[in-house]
Every structure is written in structure tokens, then in C-alpha cells.
Amino acid sequence: SLGAFAPASFYLEAGISLVGSFSWKEQYDLHLRLYESYAEAKYCTGEFEEINKVVNEILANAKCLGDKLGAYFTLVTTLNAQSKTQESTKVGLDILSSLGEPMPVHLDMKATGIIELKKTKHILEGKTDNEILTLKALGNNHKIAAMRLMYGLALGCFFDRRDIYVWLISKMVQISISDGICNESAFAFATFGALMATVDVILDVNSASRIGKLSLRLLQILQAEEYTAGIYFAVYFFIQTRVDHFRKSLEPMNHAYNVGLRFGEIHYAIGAARNICILSFHSGENLITVLEKIKYYAVKVKEHKQEIFWRLTFPFKKVIHHLTGQPNELDKVFWDSAEEEQ
């Protein structure tokens, strides 16, 4: 929460000022660690302009691509938080190419994504649960970095370039199967399961449920708690709601929200908050209660300046206002001026 990250930001800034009397050459590792952590803390408090300054400082002084990766990861995530998804995708794909994982250059990325979806589904069908759960650990540092970057890229592509998103998730699963698993693999399996539950060309709810459950077991095996919010987001909103009552996904979403805030995965924490409101609406909760939830989480969204997921609650808020006879002028202004796609 802000109560944790604001003090962290203060102390890291103090550390940077203290080490400022030494040049990067004299205290390179300390500078790098302080600046990377400071950028991450600023992301969690929503101070995006400061992040750009910190990232530029790292990129200007880092000795190699490996030392720049932390800054690039934070930059991609920050651009996503500001809904600058086209910029985040461009930056991320450029670095991904430098790590040896270039995106295929095709005129029809949608068709390419469908091919990769079907290919990945076939690979998974040929593996038993035990074979997946006992995959070797990923040892290639460049691929580990690529997996982390693809994890960060996924959110922006989900909103802006669904064709690239499909390719990214398929690629993450393929790397996990062929080269080994890392913490991001659990997220990859969860989101691929979500695709299997929602995309017509590979629609298979039973297989999606299997892959979703495997992702939850991998989460435990890898002890990758920091990825809980994104994994729960995929499993309990896109998969579990296809096989069970919406109401049963509410508690996991609450857990995702709290863990996401604790580990600084603010984007997925806000996504979980959005899902809590939508699931409450579809579960038949009292509409006034649902509206109060929306208002409560809207305050958190403003605190963290994370709107990429939250804007998807606007239609539900609008409907509730009309059903309960509480028209809201601000909503009316948004709704009447919004484009059809919005």
C-alpha cells in the first residue's frame, strides 16, 4: 500500500543523495541498486514523471544491456499504467529482440497468433500434469530476462495489440516447456488457460481448467507469491467463472487485490478490484452495495494513478445509476462523449 511504498521512496531518495558525492564509476553497483529500487517505489506511489528521470539516469550510466533491464522493466510497466500502451509495446519489443526473442515480422500477426495458439495447445496436450510440474529450471539468463519482459509487456498488449498478446503468451509457454520454468511460467500457464477459455479457435473450457489449476500449483512450487495477482486475475476471472458460480471467484479476487498491493503489482491489484466489482454485479449483490464497492476502489485507483483496468467499470456504474434511479451527470458526460469502442 501507499503506507509502505511512500516511506520506502523517501529512504531510497535519501540514500541516493548520500551516495551522490561518489560517481557511478566509484560506486557503480550501489548506484544501480538504489536507482532501480527508487524507480520501482515511485511506480507504486504513482509518481510517473520522477520515474522517467530515474530511468534516464540508469540508461545513461549502465554498463551493459543486462544492467539496463531493470530500468526497462519499470519503464514498460509505467507506460502501461499511464495507458501509453503503444509506447510500452514498442519499447518492450525492441528490448525483447535484443535478448534474442524477436517478434515475427508478418503482415498478418492475427493469423500468426492463431497458429501459435494451436501449436501451444497441441504441445500441452502431449504433456502430463506431472511432466509439466517437474520441468527443469530455466538456466539461460537472456531467456529469464525475456520471460520477465514478456510478463511486463503482456498487460499493454492485452489492451492495445491483442494479436501480439496472443503471440507473447504462447511464446512464454513454449519457452517454459522447451527450456525450463521460471517464476513467470506460472503466469504464462494461467494466461494461456484464460485464452483457451475465451478464444473461439482453441475454445476448450475443460483443458483451460486443467491448465489453470496447473498454474496455481506452479505458483506454490516456485514460491512466486509476487505473481499471485496476475495469476489469480487470469484463473479466477476468465477460467473459473466458466465452470463455477461467479460468487466463488470473489474471495480469490480479494486475495489477489491485497497481495498485488503488498508486492507492488499495482496494475493487477487494480484489475482484481475491477473484477470484484463486476463479479459482485453479476452475482446478484444489492446494487447499492456494488456501487459502494466501486466508489471505495475508485479512491484506491486515484491514489495509485492506475486507470488502465478501472475504466472498464464505467458501463457497470452507469447501469447501476440508471437501475437505482440515481443518474450521475459525470457518468452521463463520459458516456455520451465516449466512442463506441470505449
Short mmCIF file of C-alpha atoms in Angstrom, two decimals:
data_model
loop_
_atom_site.label_atom_id
_atom_site.label_comp_id
_atom_site.label_asym_id
_atom_site.label_seq_id
_atom_site.Cartn_x
_atom_site.Cartn_y
_atom_site.Cartn_z
CA SER A 1 0.00 0.00 0.00
CA LEU A 2 1.00 3.66 -0.19
CA GLY A 3 1.69 3.47 3.54
CA ALA A 4 4.62 1.14 2.80
CA PHE A 5 5.93 2.44 -0.51
CA ALA A 6 5.94 6.16 0.34
CA PRO A 7 8.42 5.72 3.24
CA ALA A 8 10.48 3.34 1.09
CA SER A 9 10.65 6.01 -1.60
CA PHE A 10 11.75 8.60 0.99
CA TYR A 11 14.59 6.44 2.35
CA LEU A 12 15.78 5.42 -1.11
CA GLU A 13 15.87 9.07 -2.16
CA ALA A 14 17.91 9.82 0.95
CA GLY A 15 20.28 7.01 0.03
CA ILE A 16 20.70 8.42 -3.46
CA SER A 17 21.53 11.86 -2.06
CA LEU A 18 24.12 10.34 0.29
CA VAL A 19 25.81 8.34 -2.45
CA GLY A 20 25.68 11.36 -4.75
CA SER A 21 29.10 12.52 -3.58
CA PHE A 22 30.54 9.45 -5.30
CA SER A 23 30.41 8.96 -9.06
CA TRP A 24 28.80 5.98 -10.75
CA LYS A 25 32.29 4.70 -11.52
CA GLU A 26 33.28 4.78 -7.86
CA GLN A 27 30.10 3.13 -6.51
CA TYR A 28 28.54 1.54 -9.58
CA ASP A 29 26.64 -1.38 -8.01
CA LEU A 30 25.26 0.75 -5.18
CA HIS A 31 24.09 3.46 -7.59
CA LEU A 32 22.40 0.87 -9.80
CA ARG A 33 20.58 -0.89 -6.97
CA LEU A 34 19.42 2.36 -5.36
CA TYR A 35 18.13 3.87 -8.59
CA GLU A 36 16.35 0.67 -9.66
CA SER A 37 14.62 0.33 -6.29
CA TYR A 38 13.75 4.03 -6.23
CA ALA A 39 12.10 3.78 -9.67
CA GLU A 40 10.05 0.77 -8.53
CA ALA A 41 8.93 2.59 -5.37
CA LYS A 42 7.92 5.65 -7.40
CA TYR A 43 5.86 3.41 -9.69
CA CYS A 44 3.95 2.10 -6.68
CA THR A 45 3.19 5.64 -5.49
CA GLY A 46 2.16 6.77 -8.97
CA GLU A 47 4.89 9.40 -9.41
CA PHE A 48 5.45 8.67 -13.07
CA GLU A 49 7.29 11.86 -14.07
CA GLU A 50 10.00 11.14 -11.50
CA ILE A 51 10.36 7.62 -12.88
CA ASN A 52 11.32 8.96 -16.31
CA LYS A 53 14.17 10.96 -14.75
CA VAL A 54 15.41 7.95 -12.78
CA VAL A 55 15.20 5.61 -15.77
CA ASN A 56 17.14 8.08 -17.93
CA GLU A 57 19.83 8.27 -15.24
CA ILE A 58 20.19 4.48 -15.21
CA LEU A 59 20.24 4.15 -19.00
CA ALA A 60 22.89 6.88 -19.26
CA ASN A 61 25.22 5.17 -16.79
CA ALA A 62 24.56 1.41 -17.00
CA LYS A 63 27.46 -0.55 -18.46
CA CYS A 64 25.53 -3.17 -20.44
CA LEU A 65 22.07 -4.29 -21.53
CA GLY A 66 21.80 -6.62 -18.53
CA ASP A 67 22.22 -3.68 -16.15
CA LYS A 68 19.62 -1.66 -18.08
CA LEU A 69 16.92 -4.32 -17.95
CA GLY A 70 15.53 -3.35 -14.54
CA ALA A 71 15.01 0.21 -15.78
CA TYR A 72 13.35 -1.01 -18.97
CA PHE A 73 11.02 -3.31 -16.99
CA THR A 74 9.91 -0.40 -14.82
CA LEU A 75 9.53 1.88 -17.86
CA VAL A 76 7.28 -0.60 -19.69
CA THR A 77 5.10 -1.05 -16.59
CA THR A 78 4.91 2.70 -16.03
CA LEU A 79 3.84 3.41 -19.61
CA ASN A 80 1.12 0.77 -19.26
CA ALA A 81 -0.12 2.40 -16.06
CA GLN A 82 -0.48 5.69 -17.94
CA SER A 83 -2.39 3.91 -20.75
CA LYS A 84 0.53 4.62 -23.10
CA THR A 85 0.30 1.05 -24.34
CA GLN A 86 1.63 1.71 -27.84
CA GLU A 87 4.81 3.21 -26.40
CA SER A 88 5.24 0.40 -23.88
CA THR A 89 4.80 -2.21 -26.62
CA LYS A 90 7.38 -0.56 -28.86
CA VAL A 91 9.97 -0.24 -26.08
CA GLY A 92 9.36 -3.78 -24.87
CA LEU A 93 9.53 -5.42 -28.29
CA ASP A 94 12.79 -3.62 -29.12
CA ILE A 95 14.44 -4.92 -25.94
CA LEU A 96 12.93 -8.38 -26.44
CA SER A 97 14.59 -8.51 -29.85
CA SER A 98 17.93 -7.54 -28.25
CA LEU A 99 17.50 -10.51 -25.89
CA GLY A 100 17.18 -12.89 -28.83
CA GLU A 101 13.39 -13.23 -28.87
CA PRO A 102 12.22 -11.06 -31.80
CA MET A 103 8.57 -10.90 -32.72
CA PRO A 104 7.89 -12.48 -36.13
CA VAL A 105 7.68 -9.89 -38.90
CA HIS A 106 4.39 -10.77 -40.56
CA LEU A 107 1.75 -8.67 -42.22
CA ASP A 108 -0.91 -10.78 -40.53
CA MET A 109 0.01 -11.11 -36.85
CA LYS A 110 -3.51 -12.27 -36.06
CA ALA A 111 -3.03 -15.36 -38.22
CA THR A 112 0.41 -15.90 -36.71
CA GLY A 113 -1.08 -15.72 -33.23
CA ILE A 114 -3.73 -18.31 -34.08
CA ILE A 115 -1.05 -20.67 -35.40
CA GLU A 116 0.97 -20.25 -32.20
CA LEU A 117 -2.13 -20.79 -30.06
CA LYS A 118 -2.94 -24.08 -31.76
CA LYS A 119 0.70 -25.18 -31.68
CA THR A 120 0.99 -24.46 -27.95
CA LYS A 121 -2.30 -26.19 -27.16
CA HIS A 122 -1.06 -29.28 -29.01
CA ILE A 123 2.23 -29.23 -27.04
CA LEU A 124 0.35 -29.03 -23.73
CA GLU A 125 -1.98 -31.85 -24.69
CA GLY A 126 1.07 -34.06 -25.14
CA LYS A 127 2.32 -33.41 -21.59
CA THR A 128 1.02 -34.98 -18.40
CA ASP A 129 0.43 -32.85 -15.31
CA ASN A 130 3.46 -34.39 -13.64
CA GLU A 131 5.70 -33.70 -16.63
CA ILE A 132 4.75 -30.03 -16.52
CA LEU A 133 5.11 -29.72 -12.75
CA THR A 134 8.58 -31.31 -12.82
CA LEU A 135 10.04 -29.31 -15.70
CA LYS A 136 13.66 -28.26 -15.18
CA ALA A 137 14.51 -24.74 -14.05
CA LEU A 138 15.27 -22.20 -16.75
CA GLY A 139 19.00 -21.52 -16.70
CA ASN A 140 19.55 -19.18 -19.67
CA ASN A 141 19.86 -15.63 -18.27
CA HIS A 142 18.74 -13.99 -21.51
CA LYS A 143 15.62 -16.14 -21.64
CA ILE A 144 14.92 -15.44 -17.96
CA ALA A 145 15.11 -11.72 -18.74
CA ALA A 146 12.94 -12.20 -21.84
CA MET A 147 10.31 -14.01 -19.78
CA ARG A 148 10.23 -11.18 -17.26
CA LEU A 149 9.93 -8.62 -20.04
CA MET A 150 7.13 -10.55 -21.76
CA TYR A 151 5.30 -10.63 -18.44
CA GLY A 152 5.53 -6.83 -18.27
CA LEU A 153 4.57 -6.42 -21.93
CA ALA A 154 1.50 -8.63 -21.67
CA LEU A 155 -0.72 -6.08 -19.95
CA GLY A 156 -0.28 -3.32 -22.53
CA CYS A 157 -0.67 -5.74 -25.43
CA PHE A 158 -3.85 -7.15 -23.88
CA PHE A 159 -5.46 -3.72 -24.32
CA ASP A 160 -3.72 -2.39 -27.41
CA ARG A 161 -2.45 -5.31 -29.51
CA ARG A 162 -4.35 -8.50 -28.78
CA ASP A 163 -2.61 -10.23 -31.69
CA ILE A 164 0.82 -9.60 -30.11
CA TYR A 165 -0.58 -10.58 -26.71
CA VAL A 166 -1.55 -14.00 -28.06
CA TRP A 167 1.92 -14.47 -29.51
CA LEU A 168 3.62 -13.36 -26.27
CA ILE A 169 1.69 -15.75 -24.02
CA SER A 170 2.15 -18.66 -26.43
CA LYS A 171 5.88 -17.92 -26.61
CA MET A 172 6.17 -17.84 -22.81
CA VAL A 173 4.56 -21.27 -22.51
CA GLN A 174 6.74 -22.67 -25.31
CA ILE A 175 9.93 -21.40 -23.63
CA SER A 176 8.79 -22.91 -20.33
CA ILE A 177 8.23 -26.31 -21.93
CA SER A 178 11.37 -26.40 -24.09
CA ASP A 179 13.94 -24.52 -21.99
CA GLY A 180 12.66 -24.69 -18.41
CA ILE A 181 10.43 -22.87 -15.98
CA CYS A 182 10.93 -19.65 -14.02
CA ASN A 183 8.61 -17.58 -11.85
CA GLU A 184 6.90 -16.03 -14.87
CA SER A 185 5.99 -19.51 -16.17
CA ALA A 186 3.14 -19.81 -13.67
CA PHE A 187 1.69 -16.58 -15.09
CA ALA A 188 2.21 -17.87 -18.65
CA PHE A 189 0.21 -21.05 -17.97
CA ALA A 190 -2.55 -19.10 -16.21
CA THR A 191 -2.99 -16.64 -19.06
CA PHE A 192 -2.78 -19.34 -21.72
CA GLY A 193 -5.54 -21.17 -19.85
CA ALA A 194 -7.54 -17.94 -19.96
CA LEU A 195 -7.07 -17.82 -23.73
CA MET A 196 -8.27 -21.42 -24.01
CA ALA A 197 -11.40 -20.45 -22.09
CA THR A 198 -12.23 -17.39 -24.21
CA VAL A 199 -10.74 -17.61 -27.74
CA ASP A 200 -13.00 -19.42 -30.22
CA VAL A 201 -10.28 -21.10 -32.31
CA ILE A 202 -8.98 -23.09 -29.31
CA LEU A 203 -12.05 -22.92 -27.06
CA ASP A 204 -11.78 -25.79 -24.59
CA VAL A 205 -13.03 -24.99 -21.08
CA ASN A 206 -12.06 -28.36 -19.61
CA SER A 207 -8.45 -28.03 -20.83
CA ALA A 208 -8.43 -24.41 -19.71
CA SER A 209 -9.47 -25.50 -16.22
CA ARG A 210 -6.66 -28.08 -16.18
CA ILE A 211 -4.02 -25.54 -17.21
CA GLY A 212 -5.38 -23.01 -14.72
CA LYS A 213 -5.06 -25.50 -11.88
CA LEU A 214 -1.52 -26.36 -13.01
CA SER A 215 -0.60 -22.66 -12.91
CA LEU A 216 -1.80 -22.45 -9.30
CA ARG A 217 0.29 -25.49 -8.37
CA LEU A 218 3.33 -23.98 -10.14
CA LEU A 219 2.77 -20.79 -8.17
CA GLN A 220 3.19 -22.80 -4.97
CA ILE A 221 6.11 -24.90 -6.23
CA LEU A 222 8.04 -21.87 -7.47
CA GLN A 223 7.09 -19.83 -4.37
CA ALA A 224 6.45 -16.93 -6.70
CA GLU A 225 3.95 -15.11 -4.48
CA GLU A 226 4.66 -11.77 -6.13
CA TYR A 227 2.91 -13.08 -9.28
CA THR A 228 -0.26 -14.09 -7.42
CA ALA A 229 -2.34 -11.10 -8.51
CA GLY A 230 -1.80 -11.64 -12.24
CA ILE A 231 -2.27 -15.41 -11.98
CA TYR A 232 -5.45 -15.16 -9.91
CA PHE A 233 -6.71 -12.47 -12.29
CA ALA A 234 -6.47 -14.93 -15.20
CA VAL A 235 -7.60 -18.11 -13.44
CA TYR A 236 -10.46 -16.88 -11.29
CA PHE A 237 -11.95 -14.33 -13.69
CA PHE A 238 -11.50 -15.88 -17.13
CA ILE A 239 -11.44 -19.61 -16.34
CA GLN A 240 -13.18 -20.36 -13.06
CA THR A 241 -16.24 -18.29 -13.95
CA ARG A 242 -16.79 -20.67 -16.89
CA VAL A 243 -17.01 -23.71 -14.63
CA ASP A 244 -18.43 -22.38 -11.34
CA HIS A 245 -20.59 -19.61 -9.90
CA PHE A 246 -19.20 -16.09 -10.14
CA ARG A 247 -19.59 -15.71 -6.39
CA LYS A 248 -16.87 -18.31 -5.78
CA SER A 249 -14.29 -16.11 -7.50
CA LEU A 250 -14.85 -13.15 -5.19
CA GLU A 251 -12.64 -14.32 -2.32
CA PRO A 252 -9.69 -15.20 -4.61
CA MET A 253 -10.05 -11.76 -6.22
CA ASN A 254 -9.92 -10.10 -2.80
CA HIS A 255 -6.74 -12.08 -2.10
CA ALA A 256 -5.29 -11.01 -5.47
CA TYR A 257 -6.02 -7.37 -4.66
CA ASN A 258 -4.30 -7.49 -1.26
CA VAL A 259 -1.26 -9.46 -2.45
CA GLY A 260 -0.91 -7.27 -5.53
CA LEU A 261 -0.72 -4.14 -3.37
CA ARG A 262 1.74 -5.79 -0.99
CA PHE A 263 4.18 -6.76 -3.75
CA GLY A 264 3.83 -3.60 -5.83
CA GLU A 265 1.89 -5.32 -8.64
CA ILE A 266 -0.45 -2.34 -8.58
CA HIS A 267 -1.81 -2.85 -12.10
CA TYR A 268 -3.10 -6.35 -11.36
CA ALA A 269 -4.30 -5.29 -7.91
CA ILE A 270 -6.49 -2.66 -9.58
CA GLY A 271 -7.52 -5.27 -12.15
CA ALA A 272 -8.62 -7.51 -9.28
CA ALA A 273 -10.58 -4.60 -7.76
CA ARG A 274 -12.33 -4.09 -11.07
CA ASN A 275 -13.14 -7.81 -11.20
CA ILE A 276 -14.54 -7.73 -7.65
CA CYS A 277 -17.00 -5.04 -8.71
CA ILE A 278 -18.03 -6.82 -11.92
CA LEU A 279 -18.36 -10.23 -10.24
CA SER A 280 -20.42 -8.67 -7.43
CA PHE A 281 -22.74 -7.15 -10.04
CA HIS A 282 -23.18 -10.46 -11.90
CA SER A 283 -23.56 -12.42 -8.64
CA GLY A 284 -26.75 -10.56 -7.80
CA GLU A 285 -25.46 -8.46 -4.92
CA ASN A 286 -27.52 -5.48 -3.86
CA LEU A 287 -26.80 -2.79 -6.45
CA ILE A 288 -26.23 -0.09 -3.82
CA THR A 289 -23.62 -2.37 -2.20
CA VAL A 290 -21.94 -2.86 -5.57
CA LEU A 291 -21.93 0.91 -6.15
CA GLU A 292 -20.29 1.42 -2.75
CA LYS A 293 -17.57 -1.06 -3.72
CA ILE A 294 -16.97 0.83 -6.95
CA LYS A 295 -16.67 4.10 -5.04
CA TYR A 296 -14.30 2.55 -2.48
CA TYR A 297 -11.93 1.11 -5.06
CA ALA A 298 -12.13 4.27 -7.20
CA VAL A 299 -10.35 6.09 -4.36
CA LYS A 300 -7.54 3.50 -4.48
CA VAL A 301 -7.28 3.90 -8.24
CA LYS A 302 -6.79 7.65 -7.85
CA GLU A 303 -4.19 7.15 -5.12
CA HIS A 304 -2.08 4.92 -7.35
CA LYS A 305 -2.98 6.68 -10.62
CA GLN A 306 -3.79 3.37 -12.30
CA GLU A 307 -6.67 3.65 -14.75
CA ILE A 308 -5.87 1.05 -17.41
CA PHE A 309 -8.24 -1.55 -15.92
CA TRP A 310 -10.55 0.73 -13.97
CA ARG A 311 -12.16 2.45 -16.95
CA LEU A 312 -13.83 -0.90 -17.72
CA THR A 313 -16.08 -0.42 -14.67
CA PHE A 314 -17.71 2.72 -16.14
CA PRO A 315 -20.50 0.89 -18.03
CA PHE A 316 -21.45 -1.06 -14.87
CA LYS A 317 -21.54 2.11 -12.78
CA LYS A 318 -23.70 3.74 -15.43
CA VAL A 319 -26.16 0.83 -15.46
CA ILE A 320 -26.41 0.79 -11.65
CA HIS A 321 -27.15 4.52 -11.55
CA HIS A 322 -30.00 4.05 -14.01
CA LEU A 323 -31.42 0.90 -12.40
CA THR A 324 -31.44 2.54 -8.96
CA GLY A 325 -32.75 5.85 -10.23
CA GLN A 326 -29.53 7.72 -9.42
CA PRO A 327 -28.41 9.34 -12.69
CA ASN A 328 -24.91 10.72 -12.42
CA GLU A 329 -24.02 13.74 -14.54
CA LEU A 330 -20.30 12.95 -14.65
CA ASP A 331 -21.06 9.47 -15.93
CA LYS A 332 -23.50 10.95 -18.44
CA VAL A 333 -20.83 13.27 -19.81
CA PHE A 334 -18.42 10.36 -20.21
CA TRP A 335 -20.99 8.02 -21.69
CA ASP A 336 -22.43 10.46 -24.20
CA SER A 337 -19.00 11.58 -25.41
CA ALA A 338 -17.37 8.15 -25.45
CA GLU A 339 -16.63 6.43 -28.72
CA GLU A 340 -18.41 3.15 -29.36
CA GLU A 341 -15.21 1.14 -28.74
CA GLN A 342 -14.66 2.82 -25.36
#
